[in-house]
mmCIF file of C-alpha atoms and ligand atoms in Angstrom:
data_model
loop_
_atom_site.group_PDB
_atom_site.id
_atom_site.type_symbol
_atom_site.label_atom_id
_atom_site.label_comp_id
_atom_site.label_asym_id
_atom_site.label_seq_id
_atom_site.Cartn_x
_atom_site.Cartn_y
_atom_site.Cartn_z
ATOM 1 C CA MET A 45 -25.939 10.866 14.345
ATOM 2 C CA GLY A 46 -22.922 10.091 16.475
ATOM 3 C CA PRO A 47 -20.005 12.153 17.678
ATOM 4 C CA GLU A 48 -16.767 12.580 15.406
ATOM 5 C CA GLU A 49 -14.407 10.192 16.883
ATOM 6 C CA SER A 50 -10.335 10.884 16.341
ATOM 7 C CA ASP A 51 -9.842 7.851 14.932
ATOM 8 C CA HIS A 52 -12.602 7.891 12.372
ATOM 9 C CA THR A 53 -12.244 9.233 8.879
ATOM 10 C CA GLY A 54 -15.764 7.828 7.690
ATOM 11 C CA ALA A 55 -14.400 5.350 5.430
ATOM 12 C CA LYS A 56 -16.004 1.744 5.314
ATOM 13 C CA ALA A 57 -13.002 -0.129 6.708
ATOM 14 C CA GLN A 58 -14.015 -2.769 9.410
ATOM 15 C CA PRO A 59 -13.871 -1.255 12.989
ATOM 16 C CA ALA A 60 -11.669 -2.759 15.322
ATOM 17 C CA ARG A 61 -12.249 -6.428 15.441
ATOM 18 C CA ASP A 62 -12.811 -8.248 18.915
ATOM 19 C CA GLY A 63 -9.247 -9.368 18.913
ATOM 20 C CA GLU A 64 -7.985 -5.894 18.318
ATOM 21 C CA THR A 65 -9.880 -4.544 20.997
ATOM 22 C CA SER A 66 -8.972 -6.587 23.579
ATOM 23 C CA LEU A 67 -5.254 -5.888 22.109
ATOM 24 C CA VAL A 68 -5.823 -2.041 23.110
ATOM 25 C CA ASP A 69 -7.296 -2.738 26.340
ATOM 26 C CA ARG A 70 -4.031 -5.208 27.477
ATOM 27 C CA LEU A 71 -1.707 -2.073 25.935
ATOM 28 C CA ARG A 72 -3.723 0.387 27.870
ATOM 29 C CA GLU A 73 -2.931 -2.007 30.929
ATOM 30 C CA GLY A 74 0.736 -2.081 29.626
ATOM 31 C CA ASP A 75 0.984 -5.350 28.845
ATOM 32 C CA GLU A 76 4.172 -5.891 27.189
ATOM 33 C CA GLY A 77 3.081 -9.394 25.483
ATOM 34 C CA ALA A 78 0.601 -7.209 23.547
ATOM 35 C CA PHE A 79 2.895 -4.776 22.657
ATOM 36 C CA VAL A 80 5.239 -7.679 21.136
ATOM 37 C CA GLU A 81 1.885 -9.151 19.601
ATOM 38 C CA LEU A 82 1.993 -5.780 17.759
ATOM 39 C CA ILE A 83 5.447 -4.760 16.408
ATOM 40 C CA ASP A 84 5.719 -8.574 15.373
ATOM 41 C CA ARG A 85 2.612 -8.503 13.197
ATOM 42 C CA TYR A 86 3.115 -4.320 11.748
ATOM 43 C CA GLN A 87 6.956 -3.133 12.055
ATOM 44 C CA ALA A 88 8.332 -4.627 9.170
ATOM 45 C CA PRO A 89 5.003 -3.793 7.136
ATOM 46 C CA LEU A 90 5.306 -0.446 8.414
ATOM 47 C CA GLU A 91 8.746 -0.055 7.646
ATOM 48 C CA ARG A 92 8.094 -1.176 4.342
ATOM 49 C CA PHE A 93 4.960 1.176 3.707
ATOM 50 C CA LEU A 94 7.182 3.989 5.178
ATOM 51 C CA ARG A 95 9.822 3.593 2.785
ATOM 52 C CA ASN A 96 7.457 4.833 -0.138
ATOM 53 C CA TYR A 97 7.703 8.429 1.543
ATOM 54 C CA LEU A 98 11.132 8.477 2.756
ATOM 55 C CA PRO A 99 14.506 8.193 0.925
ATOM 56 C CA SER A 100 16.577 5.788 3.210
ATOM 57 C CA PRO A 101 15.860 2.787 5.170
ATOM 58 C CA ASP A 102 17.441 4.406 8.220
ATOM 59 C CA LEU A 103 14.883 7.143 7.810
ATOM 60 C CA ALA A 104 11.851 4.929 7.508
ATOM 61 C CA GLU A 105 13.209 3.066 10.452
ATOM 62 C CA ASP A 106 13.366 5.923 12.729
ATOM 63 C CA VAL A 107 9.838 7.214 11.497
ATOM 64 C CA ALA A 108 8.487 3.613 12.382
ATOM 65 C CA GLN A 109 9.715 3.936 15.984
ATOM 66 C CA GLU A 110 8.406 7.705 16.263
ATOM 67 C CA THR A 111 5.429 6.237 15.031
ATOM 68 C CA TRP A 112 5.170 3.759 17.808
ATOM 69 C CA VAL A 113 5.812 6.173 20.433
ATOM 70 C CA ALA A 114 3.016 8.543 19.029
ATOM 71 C CA MET A 115 0.714 5.610 18.907
ATOM 72 C CA LEU A 116 1.218 4.890 22.739
ATOM 73 C CA GLN A 117 0.809 8.721 23.387
ATOM 74 C CA ALA A 118 -2.809 8.523 21.388
ATOM 75 C CA LEU A 119 -3.795 5.475 22.575
ATOM 76 C CA PRO A 120 -5.826 7.134 25.214
ATOM 77 C CA ARG A 121 -7.790 9.055 22.407
ATOM 78 C CA PHE A 122 -7.958 5.652 20.340
ATOM 79 C CA GLU A 123 -11.847 4.954 20.150
ATOM 80 C CA GLY A 124 -11.996 1.634 17.811
ATOM 81 C CA ARG A 125 -13.931 3.477 14.976
ATOM 82 C CA SER A 126 -11.154 2.520 12.637
ATOM 83 C CA SER A 127 -9.193 -0.489 12.906
ATOM 84 C CA LEU A 128 -5.901 -0.472 15.112
ATOM 85 C CA LYS A 129 -3.906 -1.299 11.928
ATOM 86 C CA THR A 130 -5.204 1.291 9.656
ATOM 87 C CA TRP A 131 -4.700 3.887 12.674
ATOM 88 C CA ILE A 132 -1.265 3.091 13.126
ATOM 89 C CA PHE A 133 -0.589 3.288 9.459
ATOM 90 C CA ARG A 134 -2.236 6.441 9.249
ATOM 91 C CA ILE A 135 0.109 8.038 12.323
ATOM 92 C CA GLY A 136 3.111 6.568 10.216
ATOM 93 C CA ALA A 137 2.186 8.396 6.967
ATOM 94 C CA ASN A 138 1.576 11.193 8.760
ATOM 95 C CA ARG A 139 4.727 11.410 10.576
ATOM 96 C CA ALA A 140 6.776 10.447 7.214
ATOM 97 C CA GLN A 141 5.177 13.460 5.528
ATOM 98 C CA ALA A 142 6.183 15.756 8.432
ATOM 99 C CA ARG A 143 9.630 14.378 8.443
ATOM 100 C CA MET A 144 10.047 14.990 4.708
ATOM 101 C CA ARG A 145 9.136 18.456 5.146
ATOM 102 C CA ARG A 146 11.737 18.871 7.282
ATOM 103 C CA GLU A 147 14.612 16.870 5.754
ATOM 104 C CA ARG A 148 14.047 18.553 2.358
ATOM 105 C CA ARG A 149 15.961 21.260 3.433
ATOM 106 C CA THR A 150 19.056 19.171 4.580
ATOM 107 C CA LEU A 151 18.937 16.086 2.093
ATOM 108 C CA SER A 152 21.524 15.625 -0.035
ATOM 109 C CA PHE A 153 21.524 16.427 -3.885
ATOM 110 C CA SER A 154 20.883 12.951 -4.841
ATOM 111 C CA ALA A 155 18.362 12.053 -2.656
ATOM 112 C CA LEU A 156 16.435 14.987 -3.116
ATOM 113 C CA LYS A 157 16.795 14.250 -6.685
ATOM 114 C CA SER A 158 15.495 10.581 -6.276
ATOM 115 C CA ALA A 159 12.528 12.093 -4.179
ATOM 116 C CA MET A 160 11.477 14.710 -6.924
ATOM 117 C CA THR A 161 11.346 12.136 -9.443
ATOM 118 C CA ARG A 162 9.095 10.340 -7.679
ATOM 119 C CA ASP A 163 6.630 12.649 -6.817
ATOM 120 C CA ASP A 164 6.763 13.996 -10.211
ATOM 121 C CA ASP A 165 5.668 10.790 -11.816
ATOM 122 C CA GLU A 166 1.785 11.565 -11.874
ATOM 123 C CA SER A 167 2.032 12.866 -15.038
ATOM 124 C CA ALA A 168 3.279 9.921 -16.778
ATOM 125 C CA ASP A 169 1.563 9.315 -20.237
ATOM 126 C CA ILE A 170 -0.868 6.444 -19.811
ATOM 127 C CA GLU A 171 -0.789 5.251 -23.653
ATOM 128 C CA GLN A 172 2.673 4.368 -22.854
ATOM 129 C CA LEU A 173 1.735 1.818 -20.153
ATOM 130 C CA LEU A 174 -0.298 0.379 -22.845
ATOM 131 C CA PRO A 175 0.445 -3.383 -23.681
ATOM 132 C CA SER A 176 2.625 -3.466 -26.567
ATOM 133 C CA ALA A 177 0.319 -5.753 -28.321
ATOM 134 C CA PHE A 178 -2.221 -3.462 -28.115
ATOM 135 C CA SER A 179 -2.506 -0.257 -30.811
ATOM 136 C CA ALA A 180 -3.682 2.918 -29.368
ATOM 137 C CA GLU A 181 -4.573 4.069 -32.859
ATOM 138 C CA THR A 182 -6.751 1.455 -34.066
ATOM 139 C CA GLY A 183 -8.006 0.676 -30.654
ATOM 140 C CA MET A 184 -7.381 -3.096 -31.140
ATOM 141 C CA TRP A 185 -5.302 -6.052 -30.367
ATOM 142 C CA ALA A 186 -2.544 -6.547 -33.080
ATOM 143 C CA ALA A 187 -1.937 -9.941 -31.317
ATOM 144 C CA PRO A 188 -3.495 -11.408 -28.218
ATOM 145 C CA PRO A 189 -0.946 -10.806 -24.986
ATOM 146 C CA ALA A 190 1.265 -13.413 -24.090
ATOM 147 C CA ARG A 191 -0.320 -16.016 -21.329
ATOM 148 C CA TRP A 192 2.002 -15.203 -18.521
ATOM 149 C CA GLU A 193 -0.252 -17.591 -16.628
ATOM 150 C CA ASP A 194 1.160 -20.700 -18.231
ATOM 151 C CA GLN A 195 4.661 -19.662 -17.894
ATOM 152 C CA PRO A 196 6.468 -22.133 -15.220
ATOM 153 C CA GLU A 197 6.348 -20.591 -11.399
ATOM 154 C CA THR A 198 10.028 -20.905 -11.093
ATOM 155 C CA LYS A 199 10.303 -17.975 -14.004
ATOM 156 C CA LEU A 200 7.196 -16.359 -12.761
ATOM 157 C CA LEU A 201 8.263 -16.025 -9.150
ATOM 158 C CA SER A 202 11.928 -15.997 -9.823
ATOM 159 C CA ASP A 203 14.035 -13.714 -7.639
ATOM 160 C CA GLU A 204 15.062 -11.746 -10.397
ATOM 161 C CA THR A 205 11.455 -10.906 -11.778
ATOM 162 C CA VAL A 206 10.329 -10.533 -8.146
ATOM 163 C CA ARG A 207 13.243 -7.919 -7.735
ATOM 164 C CA HIS A 208 12.402 -6.099 -10.957
ATOM 165 C CA VAL A 209 8.646 -5.666 -9.772
ATOM 166 C CA ARG A 210 10.034 -4.523 -6.216
ATOM 167 C CA GLU A 211 12.656 -1.939 -8.026
ATOM 168 C CA THR A 212 9.763 -0.904 -10.384
ATOM 169 C CA ILE A 213 7.481 0.182 -7.209
ATOM 170 C CA GLU A 214 10.352 1.873 -5.636
ATOM 171 C CA GLN A 215 10.174 4.547 -8.805
ATOM 172 C CA LEU A 216 6.607 4.768 -8.538
ATOM 173 C CA SER A 217 5.114 7.739 -7.410
ATOM 174 C CA THR A 218 4.883 7.992 -3.363
ATOM 175 C CA MET A 219 0.956 7.905 -3.455
ATOM 176 C CA GLN A 220 1.109 4.980 -6.263
ATOM 177 C CA ALA A 221 3.534 3.092 -4.370
ATOM 178 C CA ALA A 222 1.849 3.470 -1.066
ATOM 179 C CA VAL A 223 -1.581 2.363 -2.347
ATOM 180 C CA ILE A 224 -0.169 -0.936 -4.230
ATOM 181 C CA THR A 225 2.296 -1.677 -1.350
ATOM 182 C CA LEU A 226 -0.684 -1.906 1.152
ATOM 183 C CA ARG A 227 -3.397 -3.454 -1.803
ATOM 184 C CA ASP A 228 -0.977 -6.254 -3.268
ATOM 185 C CA MET A 229 1.747 -6.650 -1.085
ATOM 186 C CA GLU A 230 -0.041 -6.566 2.237
ATOM 187 C CA HIS A 231 -3.201 -7.584 0.937
ATOM 188 C CA TRP A 232 -5.205 -4.965 2.532
ATOM 189 C CA THR A 233 -8.884 -3.784 1.612
ATOM 190 C CA ALA A 234 -9.664 -0.931 -0.595
ATOM 191 C CA PRO A 235 -11.415 0.551 2.170
ATOM 192 C CA GLU A 236 -8.780 -0.107 4.533
ATOM 193 C CA VAL A 237 -6.074 1.841 2.353
ATOM 194 C CA CYS A 238 -8.528 4.588 1.787
ATOM 195 C CA GLU A 239 -8.662 4.715 5.835
ATOM 196 C CA ALA A 240 -5.042 4.925 6.616
ATOM 197 C CA LEU A 241 -4.114 7.362 3.409
ATOM 198 C CA GLU A 242 -6.852 9.249 4.099
ATOM 199 C CA ILE A 243 -8.014 9.577 0.214
ATOM 200 C CA SER A 244 -11.551 8.734 -1.264
ATOM 201 C CA GLU A 245 -12.298 5.482 -3.011
ATOM 202 C CA ALA A 246 -12.089 6.856 -6.598
ATOM 203 C CA ASN A 247 -8.427 8.011 -6.008
ATOM 204 C CA GLN A 248 -7.497 4.997 -4.300
ATOM 205 C CA ARG A 249 -8.526 3.078 -7.477
ATOM 206 C CA VAL A 250 -6.637 5.262 -9.867
ATOM 207 C CA LEU A 251 -3.427 5.309 -7.923
ATOM 208 C CA LEU A 252 -3.799 1.470 -8.033
ATOM 209 C CA HIS A 253 -4.405 1.298 -11.443
ATOM 210 C CA ARG A 254 -1.689 2.925 -12.871
ATOM 211 C CA ALA A 255 0.456 1.568 -10.270
ATOM 212 C CA ARG A 256 -0.626 -2.189 -11.509
ATOM 213 C CA MET A 257 -0.232 -1.064 -15.410
ATOM 214 C CA LYS A 258 3.315 0.168 -14.477
ATOM 215 C CA VAL A 259 4.231 -3.200 -12.781
ATOM 216 C CA ARG A 260 2.649 -4.890 -15.579
ATOM 217 C CA LYS A 261 4.551 -3.146 -18.097
ATOM 218 C CA ALA A 262 7.817 -4.099 -16.262
ATOM 219 C CA LEU A 263 6.963 -7.896 -15.807
ATOM 220 C CA GLU A 264 6.472 -7.477 -19.827
ATOM 221 C CA SER A 265 9.996 -6.780 -20.440
ATOM 222 C CA GLN A 266 11.167 -8.966 -18.049
ATOM 223 C CA LEU A 267 9.046 -12.163 -19.243
ATOM 224 C CA GLU A 268 8.976 -11.196 -22.930
ATOM 225 C CA PRO A 269 12.182 -9.269 -23.800
ATOM 226 C CA ASP A 270 11.508 -9.297 -27.625
ATOM 227 C CA ALA A 271 8.217 -7.843 -27.493
ATOM 228 C CA SER A 272 8.990 -4.294 -27.159
ATOM 229 C CA MET B 287 -24.601 -8.628 -37.779
ATOM 230 C CA ASN B 288 -23.435 -7.988 -34.216
ATOM 231 C CA SER B 289 -26.104 -6.405 -32.773
ATOM 232 C CA GLN B 290 -24.369 -6.106 -29.324
ATOM 233 C CA MET B 291 -22.032 -3.785 -30.440
ATOM 234 C CA SER B 292 -23.874 -1.694 -32.865
ATOM 235 C CA ARG B 293 -26.410 -0.525 -30.334
ATOM 236 C CA ALA B 294 -25.428 2.777 -28.801
ATOM 237 C CA GLY B 295 -24.181 2.221 -25.063
ATOM 238 C CA GLN B 296 -23.951 -1.156 -25.363
ATOM 239 C CA GLY B 297 -20.661 -3.038 -25.282
ATOM 240 C CA PHE B 298 -17.253 -1.968 -24.201
ATOM 241 C CA THR B 299 -14.512 -1.162 -26.326
ATOM 242 C CA CYS B 300 -11.142 -2.812 -25.889
ATOM 243 C CA HIS B 301 -9.677 0.572 -24.534
ATOM 244 C CA GLU B 302 -12.697 0.813 -22.094
ATOM 245 C CA VAL B 303 -12.095 -2.477 -20.825
ATOM 246 C CA ILE B 304 -8.301 -1.868 -20.226
ATOM 247 C CA ARG B 305 -9.168 1.336 -18.555
ATOM 248 C CA LEU B 306 -11.467 -0.216 -16.345
ATOM 249 C CA VAL B 307 -9.706 -3.314 -15.126
ATOM 250 C CA THR B 308 -9.129 -2.174 -11.605
ATOM 251 C CA ASP B 309 -12.749 -1.551 -11.235
ATOM 252 C CA TYR B 310 -13.685 -4.914 -12.203
ATOM 253 C CA LEU B 311 -11.478 -6.443 -10.038
ATOM 254 C CA ASP B 312 -12.306 -4.167 -6.897
ATOM 255 C CA GLN B 313 -16.107 -5.433 -8.045
ATOM 256 C CA VAL B 314 -17.143 -1.725 -7.946
ATOM 257 C CA MET B 315 -19.119 -2.011 -11.274
ATOM 258 C CA PRO B 316 -22.808 -1.205 -11.467
ATOM 259 C CA ALA B 317 -24.072 -5.040 -12.264
ATOM 260 C CA ALA B 318 -25.064 -3.696 -15.908
ATOM 261 C CA ASP B 319 -21.628 -2.778 -16.586
ATOM 262 C CA ARG B 320 -20.073 -5.699 -15.118
ATOM 263 C CA ALA B 321 -22.056 -7.884 -17.336
ATOM 264 C CA ARG B 322 -20.969 -5.793 -20.276
ATOM 265 C CA PHE B 323 -17.339 -6.272 -19.360
ATOM 266 C CA GLU B 324 -17.751 -9.984 -19.009
ATOM 267 C CA ALA B 325 -19.334 -10.628 -22.517
ATOM 268 C CA HIS B 326 -16.496 -8.323 -23.825
ATOM 269 C CA LEU B 327 -14.039 -11.011 -21.936
ATOM 270 C CA GLN B 328 -15.935 -13.646 -23.649
ATOM 271 C CA GLY B 329 -15.298 -12.629 -26.962
ATOM 272 C CA CYS B 330 -12.116 -10.894 -26.914
ATOM 273 C CA ASP B 331 -9.107 -13.123 -26.426
ATOM 274 C CA GLY B 332 -6.916 -9.825 -26.291
ATOM 275 C CA CYS B 333 -8.711 -8.216 -23.209
ATOM 276 C CA ASP B 334 -8.990 -11.703 -21.663
ATOM 277 C CA GLY B 335 -5.164 -12.442 -22.055
ATOM 278 C CA TYR B 336 -4.584 -8.715 -20.433
ATOM 279 C CA LEU B 337 -6.673 -9.183 -17.462
ATOM 280 C CA GLU B 338 -4.885 -12.402 -16.720
ATOM 281 C CA GLN B 339 -1.636 -10.449 -17.212
ATOM 282 C CA ILE B 340 -2.994 -8.128 -14.505
ATOM 283 C CA ARG B 341 -3.705 -10.789 -12.312
ATOM 284 C CA THR B 342 -0.311 -12.156 -12.609
ATOM 285 C CA ALA B 343 1.084 -8.835 -11.789
ATOM 286 C CA ILE B 344 -0.721 -8.697 -8.670
ATOM 287 C CA ARG B 345 0.190 -12.200 -7.853
ATOM 288 C CA VAL B 346 3.976 -11.416 -8.357
ATOM 289 C CA THR B 347 3.847 -7.950 -6.308
ATOM 290 C CA GLY B 348 2.448 -10.291 -3.792
ATOM 291 C CA HIS B 349 5.513 -12.113 -3.272
ATOM 292 C CA VAL B 350 8.129 -9.168 -2.794
ATOM 293 C CA PRO B 351 9.352 -10.454 0.620
ATOM 294 C CA PRO B 352 8.866 -8.190 3.448
ATOM 295 C CA GLU B 353 12.292 -6.690 5.148
ATOM 296 C CA THR B 354 13.189 -8.716 8.642
ATOM 297 C CA LEU B 355 13.352 -6.824 11.782
ATOM 298 C CA PRO B 356 16.910 -6.837 12.953
ATOM 299 C CA PRO B 357 16.850 -7.894 16.602
ATOM 300 C CA GLU B 358 18.571 -4.484 18.109
ATOM 301 C CA ALA B 359 15.365 -2.573 16.791
ATOM 302 C CA ARG B 360 13.200 -5.074 18.299
ATOM 303 C CA GLU B 361 14.744 -4.606 21.508
ATOM 304 C CA ARG B 362 14.908 -0.880 21.256
ATOM 305 C CA LEU B 363 11.201 -0.866 20.826
ATOM 306 C CA LEU B 364 10.780 -3.183 23.778
ATOM 307 C CA ASP B 365 12.859 -0.730 25.838
ATOM 308 C CA ALA B 366 10.875 1.856 24.784
ATOM 309 C CA PHE B 367 7.803 0.269 25.787
ATOM 310 C CA ARG B 368 8.764 -0.512 29.402
ATOM 311 C CA GLU B 369 9.901 2.916 29.851
ATOM 312 C CA TRP B 370 6.525 4.242 28.839
ATOM 313 C CA LYS B 371 4.999 1.326 30.978
ATOM 314 C CA THR B 372 6.780 2.209 34.399
ATOM 315 C CA ALA B 373 6.291 6.158 33.900
ATOM 316 C CA GLU B 374 2.699 5.928 35.554
ATOM 317 C CA PRO B 375 0.882 4.400 33.253
ATOM 318 C CA ALA B 376 -2.223 6.014 34.529
ATOM 319 C CA LYS B 377 -1.104 9.317 33.969
ATOM 320 C CA ALA B 378 0.167 8.538 30.566
ATOM 321 C CA GLY B 379 -3.409 6.667 29.559
ATOM 322 C CA ARG B 380 -5.032 9.869 30.792
ATOM 323 C CA ASN B 381 -3.193 12.543 28.989
ATOM 324 C CA GLY B 382 -0.983 10.836 26.604
ATOM 325 C CA TRP B 383 1.852 11.775 28.610
ATOM 326 C CA LEU B 384 5.598 10.727 27.572
ATOM 327 C CA PRO B 385 8.587 10.918 29.599
ATOM 328 C CA GLY B 386 11.400 12.380 28.406
ATOM 329 C CA LYS B 387 13.464 9.431 28.900
ATOM 330 C CA LEU B 388 11.674 7.479 26.278
ATOM 331 C CA ARG B 389 11.874 10.174 23.726
ATOM 332 C CA GLN B 390 15.770 9.615 24.156
ATOM 333 C CA LEU B 391 15.771 6.159 23.229
ATOM 334 C CA PHE B 392 14.764 6.840 20.166
ATOM 335 C CA LYS B 393 17.680 9.480 19.534
ATOM 336 C CA ARG B 394 20.277 6.956 18.274
HETATM 337 ZN ZN1 ZN C 35 -11.052 -6.352 -26.250
#
C-alpha cells in the first residue's frame, strides 16, 4: 500500500515516462527550453480539447493560459504518478468546468443555448444512430453497408468530409466530444483518457461508442447522400 | 442446421455486434466473446461492413487538423514563464507561490 498522491487517480495509465520525468525536473529548475517543449507539444491539443467545454475560442485560449499557470503553481505537488500529459489536461478540464459555472451567469442567450444543447444530448435515441441499411425491427441488414474503405482517399479525407466530421463533433455533448477528441484526434489510450477526465473505463467506452456512432452517421449522409 | 446460432448463449446477433463494436476495438472483451464476435463477422457481410465503416470514421476523425498557435499567444506564455522563473523559483517550488504580476499577464 502506498500513500495517495495528488496526481494519482488509480487509473491504469502509464506513469510519467523517463523523458517526462526529466522534463519536470528541468521545469522545476526554471528551464525555459523545457517549458517551450511542453507548450509546443500540448498547447494546441489543449486548446482544442478545452473548446469542448467552452462556447468560444477566446474562452478556450484564456482557460488554456490559466491551465499553464495552475500547472506551474502545482508543480511542487506533482509526484509523477500519472503522466504529465494527463495531469495537465485534468487541470484544464477542471478549470474549464469552473469557468463555465461562472460564465453561465453572464453568457449571451445564443451562447448559453448552444452550451445547453450540447449538455442535453445524452438522451438522444440510440436507434436513430443505427446504419440506414440496418432494420431495428427485424434485427437484420436490409443490405450490406457500403464499403467506404474502397472509396478514394481524396474523397474520404477531403476538406469537406473532414470539416463535416469536425462540425459533428462540435455538436456532441461535452463529455462525448472530450472523449472522442482525445481518443480519435489525439490518439490517446483509454486509460489516459479516464485519468484526464476522471471517469471510469466503462463510462469512457459508452461515451466513445455514442460519439463514434454519430460520426459514422454523419459520414453516411456525407458519403452516401441518397442512403437516408 | 446452424448449430452455432441455435444453442443458447452461443453466437451474437447483429444488434449485439453493433452494440459491442467499441468493446471489440478496445480489446476489452473476454476471449470467448471475442471469438464469438469474430465468428459472427466471418459469416455476416453487414456487420463486417459496419465495423469497417466505424474504422473509417475513426480514421477520418484522426485527420481533423489541430488549430495552430498564434505567435502572440506563444509569446504571452513565455513571458509568463519568465516571470514565474525570476520570481524566486525556490519559493515558487516549495509553496506553489505565484507573483501577482504573473497573473496580470493573463488579463488581456
Ligand atoms: Zn451481423
